[in-house]
Every structure is written in structure tokens, then in C-alpha cells.
GROMACS .gro file of C-alpha atoms in nm:
model
  381
    1MET     CA    1  -1.769  -2.854   1.325
    2ASP     CA    2  -1.826  -3.002   0.956
    3GLU     CA    3  -1.618  -2.798   0.761
    4SER     CA    4  -1.715  -3.015   0.409
    5LEU     CA    5  -2.071  -2.833   0.486
    6LEU     CA    6  -1.911  -2.461   0.502
    7ARG     CA    7  -1.707  -2.527   0.181
    8THR     CA    8  -2.045  -2.673   0.026
    9LEU     CA    9  -2.216  -2.357   0.125
   10THR     CA   10  -2.010  -2.109   0.069
   11PRO     CA   11  -2.074  -2.044  -0.300
   12THR     CA   12  -2.445  -2.017  -0.235
   13VAL     CA   13  -2.369  -1.792   0.072
   14ILE     CA   14  -2.176  -1.566  -0.177
   15GLY     CA   15  -2.435  -1.600  -0.468
   16ILE     CA   16  -2.708  -1.473  -0.210
   17LEU     CA   17  -2.529  -1.175  -0.061
   18GLY     CA   18  -2.429  -1.089  -0.443
   19ARG     CA   19  -2.838  -1.078  -0.544
   20ARG     CA   20  -2.865  -0.837  -0.221
   21GLY     CA   21  -2.656  -0.583  -0.382
   22ALA     CA   22  -2.281  -0.707  -0.252
   23ASP     CA   23  -2.000  -0.702  -0.491
   24PHE     CA   24  -1.838  -1.018  -0.527
   25ALA     CA   25  -1.529  -0.902  -0.338
   26ALA     CA   26  -1.732  -0.752  -0.066
   27ALA     CA   27  -1.960  -1.054   0.012
   28GLU     CA   28  -1.634  -1.284  -0.004
   29ASP     CA   29  -1.501  -1.069   0.297
   30ALA     CA   30  -1.871  -1.067   0.499
   31LEU     CA   31  -1.904  -1.419   0.464
   32GLN     CA   32  -1.495  -1.492   0.583
   33ASP     CA   33  -1.601  -1.290   0.874
   34ALA     CA   34  -1.903  -1.500   0.886
   35LEU     CA   35  -1.673  -1.777   0.862
   36VAL     CA   36  -1.467  -1.678   1.182
   37GLU     CA   37  -1.763  -1.634   1.410
   38ALA     CA   38  -1.892  -2.008   1.324
   39VAL     CA   39  -1.548  -2.108   1.409
   40ARG     CA   40  -1.599  -1.900   1.758
   41VAL     CA   41  -2.020  -1.985   1.775
   42TRP     CA   42  -2.081  -2.375   1.629
   43PRO     CA   43  -1.862  -2.578   1.836
   44ASP     CA   44  -2.128  -2.472   2.187
   45ASP     CA   45  -2.438  -2.375   1.982
   46PRO     CA   46  -2.450  -2.534   1.632
   47PRO     CA   47  -2.722  -2.385   1.433
   48ARG     CA   48  -3.023  -2.565   1.303
   49ASP     CA   49  -3.015  -2.400   0.981
   50PRO     CA   50  -2.650  -2.361   0.883
   51LYS     CA   51  -2.723  -2.163   0.543
   52GLY     CA   52  -2.968  -1.929   0.688
   53TRP     CA   53  -2.718  -1.854   0.993
   54LEU     CA   54  -2.426  -1.786   0.773
   55VAL     CA   55  -2.635  -1.531   0.492
   56THR     CA   56  -2.783  -1.332   0.790
   57VAL     CA   57  -2.453  -1.290   0.982
   58ALA     CA   58  -2.234  -1.242   0.643
   59TRP     CA   59  -2.512  -0.982   0.572
   60ARG     CA   60  -2.457  -0.811   0.912
   61LYS     CA   61  -2.111  -0.804   0.849
   62PHE     CA   62  -2.142  -0.640   0.470
   63LEU     CA   63  -2.363  -0.381   0.603
   64ASP     CA   64  -2.104  -0.311   0.914
   65ALA     CA   65  -1.816  -0.315   0.649
   66ALA     CA   66  -2.050  -0.050   0.417
   67ARG     CA   67  -2.125   0.153   0.673
   68ALA     CA   68  -1.763   0.236   0.817
   69ASP     CA   69  -1.606   0.242   0.433
   70THR     CA   70  -1.874   0.510   0.385
   71SER     CA   71  -1.756   0.685   0.739
   72ARG     CA   72  -1.396   0.666   0.622
   73ARG     CA   73  -1.519   0.825   0.271
   74HIS     CA   74  -1.672   1.088   0.488
   75ARG     CA   75  -1.359   1.161   0.682
   76GLU     CA   76  -1.164   1.167   0.339
   77VAL     CA   77  -1.367   1.439   0.175
   78ARG     CA   78  -1.274   1.667   0.461
   79VAL     CA   79  -0.962   1.617   0.366
   80GLU     CA   80  -0.816   1.858   0.071
   81VAL     CA   81  -0.638   1.716  -0.243
   82GLU     CA   82  -0.364   1.908  -0.112
   83PRO     CA   83  -0.324   1.883   0.307
   84LEU     CA   84  -0.292   2.182   0.487
   85PRO     CA   85   0.096   2.220   0.603
   86GLY     CA   86   0.148   2.209   0.971
   87PRO     CA   87   0.057   2.077   1.250
   88SER     CA   88  -0.314   1.877   1.215
   89GLU     CA   89  -0.674   1.949   1.346
   90VAL     CA   90  -0.808   1.863   1.677
   91ALA     CA   91  -0.760   1.478   1.622
   92ASP     CA   92  -1.051   1.234   1.561
   93ASP     CA   93  -1.154   0.861   1.695
   94THR     CA   94  -0.971   0.714   1.363
   95LEU     CA   95  -0.590   0.764   1.498
   96ARG     CA   96  -0.671   0.608   1.846
   97LEU     CA   97  -0.871   0.305   1.627
   98TYR     CA   98  -0.547   0.232   1.482
   99PHE     CA   99  -0.362   0.225   1.798
  100LEU     CA  100  -0.605  -0.011   1.939
  101CYS     CA  101  -0.639  -0.272   1.634
  102ALA     CA  102  -0.240  -0.282   1.675
  103HIS     CA  103  -0.335  -0.460   1.997
  104PRO     CA  104  -0.021  -0.627   2.203
  105SER     CA  105  -0.171  -0.985   2.194
  106LEU     CA  106  -0.094  -0.973   1.792
  107THR     CA  107   0.249  -0.958   1.574
  108PRO     CA  108   0.307  -0.679   1.393
  109ALA     CA  109   0.227  -0.827   1.068
  110SER     CA  110  -0.091  -0.931   1.226
  111ALA     CA  111  -0.215  -0.616   1.372
  112VAL     CA  112  -0.122  -0.414   1.056
  113ALA     CA  113  -0.333  -0.650   0.850
  114LEU     CA  114  -0.623  -0.646   1.050
  115THR     CA  115  -0.587  -0.258   1.104
  116LEU     CA  116  -0.548  -0.217   0.740
  117ARG     CA  117  -0.910  -0.447   0.701
  118ALA     CA  118  -1.082  -0.293   1.003
  119VAL     CA  119  -1.014   0.046   0.986
  120GLY     CA  120  -0.803   0.130   0.693
  121GLY     CA  121  -1.135  -0.027   0.470
  122LEU     CA  122  -0.870  -0.229   0.226
  123THR     CA  123  -0.992  -0.538   0.064
  124THR     CA  124  -0.772  -0.861   0.181
  125ARG     CA  125  -0.626  -0.861  -0.203
  126GLN     CA  126  -0.497  -0.554  -0.139
  127ILE     CA  127  -0.334  -0.604   0.179
  128ALA     CA  128  -0.188  -0.928   0.026
  129GLN     CA  129  -0.055  -0.700  -0.285
  130ALA     CA  130   0.102  -0.477  -0.029
  131TYR     CA  131   0.285  -0.754   0.148
  132LEU     CA  132   0.348  -0.956  -0.153
  133VAL     CA  133   0.181  -1.293  -0.050
  134PRO     CA  134  -0.131  -1.466  -0.195
  135GLU     CA  135  -0.457  -1.304  -0.107
  136ALA     CA  136  -0.536  -1.710   0.020
  137THR     CA  137  -0.213  -1.664   0.258
  138MET     CA  138  -0.344  -1.275   0.399
  139ALA     CA  139  -0.726  -1.406   0.452
  140GLN     CA  140  -0.579  -1.667   0.723
  141ARG     CA  141  -0.345  -1.411   0.868
  142ILE     CA  142  -0.612  -1.175   0.927
  143SER     CA  143  -0.898  -1.426   1.003
  144ARG     CA  144  -0.678  -1.576   1.263
  145ALA     CA  145  -0.593  -1.205   1.369
  146LYS     CA  146  -0.972  -1.175   1.481
  147ARG     CA  147  -0.969  -1.499   1.635
  148THR     CA  148  -0.695  -1.387   1.859
  149VAL     CA  149  -0.826  -1.067   1.921
  150SER     CA  150  -1.203  -1.230   2.004
  151GLY     CA  151  -1.325  -1.138   2.348
  152VAL     CA  152  -1.025  -0.932   2.430
  153ARG     CA  153  -1.073  -0.551   2.574
  154PHE     CA  154  -0.896  -0.358   2.364
  155ASN     CA  155  -0.783  -0.126   2.643
  156GLN     CA  156  -0.383  -0.165   2.541
  157PRO     CA  157  -0.338   0.045   2.254
  158GLY     CA  158  -0.036  -0.083   2.006
  159ASP     CA  159   0.303   0.026   1.956
  160VAL     CA  160   0.380   0.363   1.724
  161ALA     CA  161   0.587   0.141   1.452
  162THR     CA  162   0.313  -0.037   1.412
  163VAL     CA  163   0.044   0.229   1.358
  164LEU     CA  164   0.331   0.400   1.109
  165ARG     CA  165   0.388   0.045   0.912
  166VAL     CA  166  -0.013   0.089   0.914
  167LEU     CA  167  -0.035   0.419   0.760
  168TYR     CA  168   0.310   0.343   0.546
  169LEU     CA  169   0.047   0.142   0.363
  170VAL     CA  170  -0.272   0.309   0.318
  171PHE     CA  171  -0.055   0.597   0.188
  172ASN     CA  172   0.087   0.347  -0.054
  173GLU     CA  173  -0.258   0.242  -0.169
  174GLY     CA  174  -0.373   0.570  -0.199
  175TYR     CA  175  -0.071   0.704  -0.337
  176SER     CA  176  -0.128   0.359  -0.648
  177GLY     CA  177  -0.457   0.561  -0.779
  178ASP     CA  178  -0.660   0.266  -0.697
  179VAL     CA  179  -0.799   0.431  -0.369
  180ASP     CA  180  -0.831   0.764  -0.248
  181LEU     CA  181  -0.629   0.723   0.088
  182ALA     CA  182  -0.363   0.929   0.033
  183GLY     CA  183  -0.505   1.280   0.171
  184GLU     CA  184  -0.643   1.069   0.505
  185ALA     CA  185  -0.294   0.871   0.549
  186ILE     CA  186  -0.079   1.230   0.561
  187ARG     CA  187  -0.373   1.384   0.774
  188LEU     CA  188  -0.323   1.099   1.038
  189THR     CA  189   0.032   1.088   1.043
  190ARG     CA  190  -0.009   1.510   1.124
  191GLN     CA  191  -0.211   1.429   1.420
  192LEU     CA  192   0.035   1.177   1.526
  193ALA     CA  193   0.396   1.360   1.465
  194ALA     CA  194   0.187   1.603   1.701
  195LYS     CA  195   0.168   1.390   1.957
  196THR     CA  196   0.495   1.256   1.948
  197ASN     CA  197   0.895   1.360   1.883
  198HIS     CA  198   0.946   1.010   1.732
  199GLU     CA  199   1.207   1.073   1.429
  200GLU     CA  200   1.095   0.786   1.242
  201VAL     CA  201   0.692   0.982   1.248
  202ALA     CA  202   0.885   1.264   1.095
  203GLY     CA  203   1.061   1.073   0.839
  204LEU     CA  204   0.695   0.945   0.716
  205LEU     CA  205   0.533   1.250   0.666
  206ALA     CA  206   0.829   1.388   0.495
  207LEU     CA  207   0.806   1.076   0.295
  208MET     CA  208   0.429   1.136   0.230
  209LEU     CA  209   0.457   1.530   0.155
  210LEU     CA  210   0.742   1.469  -0.092
  211HIS     CA  211   0.546   1.225  -0.283
  212HIS     CA  212   0.202   1.372  -0.279
  213ALA     CA  213   0.349   1.689  -0.389
  214ARG     CA  214   0.377   1.491  -0.747
  215HIS     CA  215   0.060   1.385  -0.766
  216PRO     CA  216  -0.067   1.662  -0.987
  217ALA     CA  217   0.198   1.550  -1.265
  218ARG     CA  218   0.165   1.143  -1.201
  219THR     CA  219  -0.110   1.155  -1.509
  220GLY     CA  220  -0.163   1.296  -1.817
  221PRO     CA  221  -0.487   1.451  -1.942
  222ASP     CA  222  -0.600   1.114  -2.101
  223GLY     CA  223  -0.587   0.952  -1.746
  224ASN     CA  224  -0.253   0.728  -1.850
  225LEU     CA  225   0.075   0.735  -1.608
  226VAL     CA  226   0.299   0.963  -1.657
  227PRO     CA  227   0.674   0.815  -1.570
  228LEU     CA  228   0.874   1.041  -1.327
  229ALA     CA  229   1.151   1.103  -1.573
  230GLU     CA  230   0.867   1.231  -1.822
  231GLN     CA  231   0.705   1.455  -1.538
  232ASP     CA  232   0.633   1.804  -1.625
  233ARG     CA  233   0.804   1.940  -1.286
  234SER     CA  234   0.616   2.289  -1.283
  235LEU     CA  235   0.318   2.077  -1.154
  236TRP     CA  236   0.504   1.942  -0.856
  237ASN     CA  237   0.356   2.140  -0.535
  238THR     CA  238   0.683   2.334  -0.425
  239ARG     CA  239   0.491   2.421  -0.109
  240MET     CA  240   0.462   2.077  -0.028
  241ILE     CA  241   0.838   2.012  -0.134
  242ALA     CA  242   0.975   2.279   0.086
  243GLU     CA  243   0.746   2.150   0.387
  244GLY     CA  244   0.853   1.767   0.315
  245VAL     CA  245   1.267   1.861   0.317
  246GLY     CA  246   1.196   2.093   0.652
  247VAL     CA  247   1.022   1.801   0.834
  248LEU     CA  248   1.311   1.545   0.698
  249GLN     CA  249   1.603   1.767   0.820
  250ALA     CA  250   1.476   1.839   1.134
  251ALA     CA  251   1.439   1.450   1.176
  252LEU     CA  252   1.767   1.357   1.006
  253ALA     CA  253   1.953   1.593   1.273
  254ARG     CA  254   1.873   1.389   1.524
  255ASP     CA  255   2.101   1.110   1.393
  256ARG     CA  256   1.891   0.805   1.445
  257LEU     CA  257   1.816   0.637   1.107
  258GLY     CA  258   1.524   0.465   1.023
  259GLU     CA  259   1.359   0.328   0.683
  260PHE     CA  260   1.097   0.620   0.653
  261GLN     CA  261   1.332   0.869   0.662
  262ALA     CA  262   1.573   0.698   0.435
  263GLN     CA  263   1.316   0.647   0.171
  264ALA     CA  264   1.259   1.030   0.183
  265ALA     CA  265   1.541   1.112   0.172
  266ILE     CA  266   1.555   0.960  -0.172
  267ALA     CA  267   1.236   1.111  -0.262
  268ALA     CA  268   1.392   1.481  -0.129
  269LEU     CA  269   1.677   1.408  -0.385
  270HIS     CA  270   1.416   1.376  -0.692
  271ALA     CA  271   1.235   1.650  -0.606
  272ASP     CA  272   1.535   1.876  -0.584
  273ALA     CA  273   1.630   1.773  -0.939
  274PRO     CA  274   1.512   2.064  -1.140
  275THR     CA  275   1.491   1.790  -1.457
  276ALA     CA  276   1.558   1.399  -1.470
  277GLU     CA  277   1.891   1.462  -1.606
  278GLU     CA  278   2.035   1.641  -1.300
  279THR     CA  279   1.925   1.413  -1.082
  280ASP     CA  280   2.181   1.282  -0.814
  281TRP     CA  281   2.196   0.902  -0.887
  282VAL     CA  282   2.497   0.829  -0.714
  283GLN     CA  283   2.384   0.947  -0.409
  284ILE     CA  284   2.027   0.814  -0.430
  285VAL     CA  285   2.223   0.449  -0.450
  286GLU     CA  286   2.386   0.553  -0.133
  287TRP     CA  287   2.058   0.614   0.014
  288TYR     CA  288   1.954   0.306  -0.131
  289ASP     CA  289   2.215   0.121   0.026
  290GLU     CA  290   2.141   0.262   0.389
  291LEU     CA  291   1.770   0.104   0.315
  292VAL     CA  292   1.863  -0.226   0.236
  293ARG     CA  293   2.086  -0.239   0.529
  294LEU     CA  294   1.780  -0.144   0.743
  295THR     CA  295   1.512  -0.337   0.622
  296ASP     CA  296   1.673  -0.586   0.332
  297SER     CA  297   1.355  -0.544   0.152
  298PRO     CA  298   1.328  -0.694  -0.204
  299VAL     CA  299   1.131  -0.396  -0.311
  300ALA     CA  300   1.421  -0.171  -0.189
  301ARG     CA  301   1.675  -0.399  -0.368
  302LEU     CA  302   1.465  -0.364  -0.711
  303ASN     CA  303   1.452   0.001  -0.673
  304ARG     CA  304   1.820   0.027  -0.609
  305ALA     CA  305   1.869  -0.198  -0.924
  306VAL     CA  306   1.672   0.073  -1.133
  307ALA     CA  307   1.926   0.361  -0.944
  308VAL     CA  308   2.215   0.169  -1.039
  309GLY     CA  309   2.169   0.119  -1.386
  310GLU     CA  310   2.123   0.528  -1.376
  311ALA     CA  311   2.409   0.587  -1.164
  312ASP     CA  312   2.626   0.349  -1.328
  313GLY     CA  313   2.502   0.230  -1.648
  314PRO     CA  314   2.202  -0.037  -1.749
  315ARG     CA  315   2.441  -0.309  -1.764
  316ALA     CA  316   2.521  -0.224  -1.399
  317GLY     CA  317   2.200  -0.229  -1.289
  318LEU     CA  318   2.072  -0.542  -1.499
  319SER     CA  319   2.372  -0.732  -1.289
  320ALA     CA  320   2.200  -0.576  -0.982
  321LEU     CA  321   1.843  -0.683  -1.088
  322ALA     CA  322   2.030  -1.068  -1.171
  323GLU     CA  323   2.079  -1.098  -0.808
  324LEU     CA  324   1.669  -1.082  -0.731
  325ASP     CA  325   1.386  -1.308  -0.724
  326PRO     CA  326   1.241  -1.308  -1.100
  327ALA     CA  327   0.853  -1.321  -0.918
  328LEU     CA  328   0.929  -1.009  -0.764
  329PRO     CA  329   0.657  -0.765  -0.861
  330ARG     CA  330   0.781  -0.503  -1.104
  331HIS     CA  331   1.087  -0.704  -1.174
  332THR     CA  332   1.069  -0.784  -1.504
  333ALA     CA  333   0.950  -0.432  -1.589
  334VAL     CA  334   1.238  -0.303  -1.391
  335ALA     CA  335   1.444  -0.577  -1.649
  336ALA     CA  336   1.194  -0.422  -1.961
  337TYR     CA  337   1.337  -0.039  -1.883
  338LEU     CA  338   1.709  -0.152  -1.815
  339HIS     CA  339   1.740  -0.350  -2.166
  340GLU     CA  340   1.570  -0.029  -2.376
  341ARG     CA  341   1.820   0.201  -2.230
  342ASP     CA  342   2.121  -0.122  -2.291
  343GLY     CA  343   1.997  -0.076  -2.663
  344ASP     CA  344   1.789  -0.378  -2.674
  345PRO     CA  345   1.537  -0.295  -2.805
  346ALA     CA  346   1.345  -0.642  -2.893
  347THR     CA  347   1.412  -0.806  -2.556
  348ALA     CA  348   1.257  -0.462  -2.399
  349ALA     CA  349   0.978  -0.488  -2.570
  350ARG     CA  350   0.910  -0.871  -2.516
  351LEU     CA  351   0.943  -0.762  -2.161
  352TYR     CA  352   0.700  -0.493  -2.123
  353ALA     CA  353   0.461  -0.721  -2.278
  354GLU     CA  354   0.527  -0.970  -2.055
  355ALA     CA  355   0.525  -0.702  -1.721
  356ALA     CA  356   0.162  -0.560  -1.896
  357ARG     CA  357  -0.006  -0.879  -1.816
  358SER     CA  358   0.055  -0.901  -1.463
  359ALA     CA  359   0.063  -0.520  -1.420
  360PRO     CA  360  -0.103  -0.456  -1.033
  361SER     CA  361  -0.336  -0.140  -1.159
  362LEU     CA  362  -0.482  -0.060  -1.496
  363PRO     CA  363  -0.308   0.244  -1.535
  364GLU     CA  364  -0.005   0.078  -1.506
  365HIS     CA  365  -0.081  -0.207  -1.745
  366VAL     CA  366  -0.201   0.054  -1.987
  367HIS     CA  367   0.145   0.220  -1.951
  368LEU     CA  368   0.322  -0.106  -2.013
  369THR     CA  369   0.134  -0.207  -2.307
  370ARG     CA  370   0.241   0.133  -2.494
  371GLN     CA  371   0.551   0.086  -2.377
  372ALA     CA  372   0.578  -0.268  -2.566
  373ALA     CA  373   0.411  -0.116  -2.857
  374ARG     CA  374   0.650   0.152  -2.895
  375LEU     CA  375   0.939  -0.055  -2.934
  376ASN     CA  376   0.754  -0.297  -3.169
  377ALA     CA  377   0.673  -0.031  -3.382
  378GLN     CA  378   1.025   0.112  -3.410
  379LEU     CA  379   1.179  -0.233  -3.476
  380ARG     CA  380   0.926  -0.276  -3.779
  381GLY     CA  381   1.030   0.052  -3.900
   0.00000   0.00000   0.00000
């Protein structure tokens, strides 16, 4: 196959798809799927018109993705903003698709990426951000996963752990406010909890409920992000918190701690505090220690630095932060917060402005920009 030809045709095909109504990101994803198909088909059956072939196949892939997205959104419409407590309704085919995409022939990381793309409806860019890798790296991973399962019979479902990872990432994307997927993730996790007595399924469900309970307070009337410490806790959904705590306690009683249970325990401690000042930060640090032990996650270490800063003072938090890679997403924002608490508004303002430039979402960008502006105004005054 002439790879230089494919590179030459790429911008032309994306332009044609754009004129037909596909936005740039969707056109890129559709073309990527078409290129994977070309790699599989062209060596044995090269087309007489490569450009026409790519346009036709890419457009078909775009329509398939659009239909899948429409179906997903229709499922979301059936989910209330506050998911009903207790066992889920009769399961639909969506959860089964999650298990089938988590195929044993794939590595867990590839299975998660493929499922998020094919069933979860996330873009390659969103998945890359969740994995803390460049978009091009994730695109290659998804392409390899598609090639691996090409022609494979999907009659061997994947394991629960891989499906949990997918549901966790889908919920996180929805919880960020960029895509409305949080309710759908809770719905599917309820279904999974009804089918299995797995303690980490319960842990994930508790984590989702405890985080989603704070959703009404996460943005102000103007749509701007409200940090946890400044949220109106009377807006938190106490029914959902009580359910989440109950599910978590039952899971912890089995004495088989996993990462989702540890994260849920942290969320429960936040939910239990009547005010931000009454938060039990010492116990939260202990749970972050458990989470780091279980996962060695750089994100967990970053959040632990914040908790250390609250429990032992900002200098201790900055010391914990200094051990982490500065390129870690939100590292600069955490540094800004800790420097402000340490009485260094000039450094904090500079870091807030720097963090705003690389913020992963518009609400976060606006919030960090305002923090920088607030401190700069104080310094001028």
C-alpha cells in the first residue's frame, strides 16, 4: 500500500466530509476508521479510485457513528437527571456491548479505549485526555484494537474489571460537564451491580452516586464552576449521598479493598462534612495513601498533595507536589492554590494564569482566569 498516497489524500477527504456536514473531529475519526479498513482491504483488492473509495467508506463510517451517537443520546434521555435509587430497570443491550468490546484478545487498555470510542461515544481526544496521553498515541491504540478484533467472533465477553474501567471513564467524562454521560454510566453500573456481587462494582456505584449528588452545586447561576469548598451544600442530594454511603459500607464490610472503594470513601468523607472547614482531611490523606498503594496513580498522588496541604499546611502540600511530574494535568493549578494558601499571591496569580492556558475545559479555564484576576487585583490594590 502506498502510504504517501494516503497522507496526500487525507486533507482532501476530510474537506469533502466537512462539506457534506461532518464537523472536523467527526471527519477525522471517520477517516481514521476508513484508513484502518484500507490497510485491511487494499493489499488484496486495491481500488481503481483511492480517493473515491476513501470518501465513500469514511462517509459510511461517519453515518454509522452518527446513528450510534443518536441511539446513545436517546438512551440518555430515558435517564433522569437524578437516577432512581435501588435496583436498575431491566437491562438493555448496552451493558452487553460493553462486555463484548472488552474482548479477551485485547489488552485491558486497548479494550477500554475501543469501548469508549465504539459504545461510549467519546471522541479520540476525550479518551486521550482521560489516559493522559497524546491524541495521536490514542488514535494508534484504537486503530490497533480495531485491527485486532477485525474478523473476530464477538462471543467471548471481557472481564468485569475492564468494563468497570470503561464505566468509570464514561462517568468522569460526563461529570466533567463536557458530555452528558454521567446518568448513563450510573444506570449501567446499577445494572451491573444487580448482576454481580463484586465489591468493586459496589465501590464504583457508590463513588458515582456520591459525586453525582454534588452535581446541582457544581456550577453557579452564571454557569461558572464552583469549587468544592465554596459549594452550597444545601443543594447536595442527601438521598443520593445516603444511598452511596450505604452501598459503600456494604462493600467495605467484605474486607477486599479496591481502588473504587477507596475513592468512594474519600467522596463520603467530603459528603459527611457539614462545612468545608469541618472536613476530616487527616482521614482523607490516609485514604489517599491507600489509593496510591493500590494504583500508584499520578492523579491520586496529585490529589493527595492537595489533601496533605489541607491536613498539614500548604508547605507540606508543596513538598508532596514537588515529587510529582510538573507536566501532569492540573499540576500547575494545584501549585497555584497551595502557593496562595501559603501567603504568596504573586506566584499564585502567575500560576493560575498559566494553568488557565492549558485547562481541559472552558468552565475550568474561566475559573482559573478569574482566580488569577482576583489575586492580581489584590496585588494592585
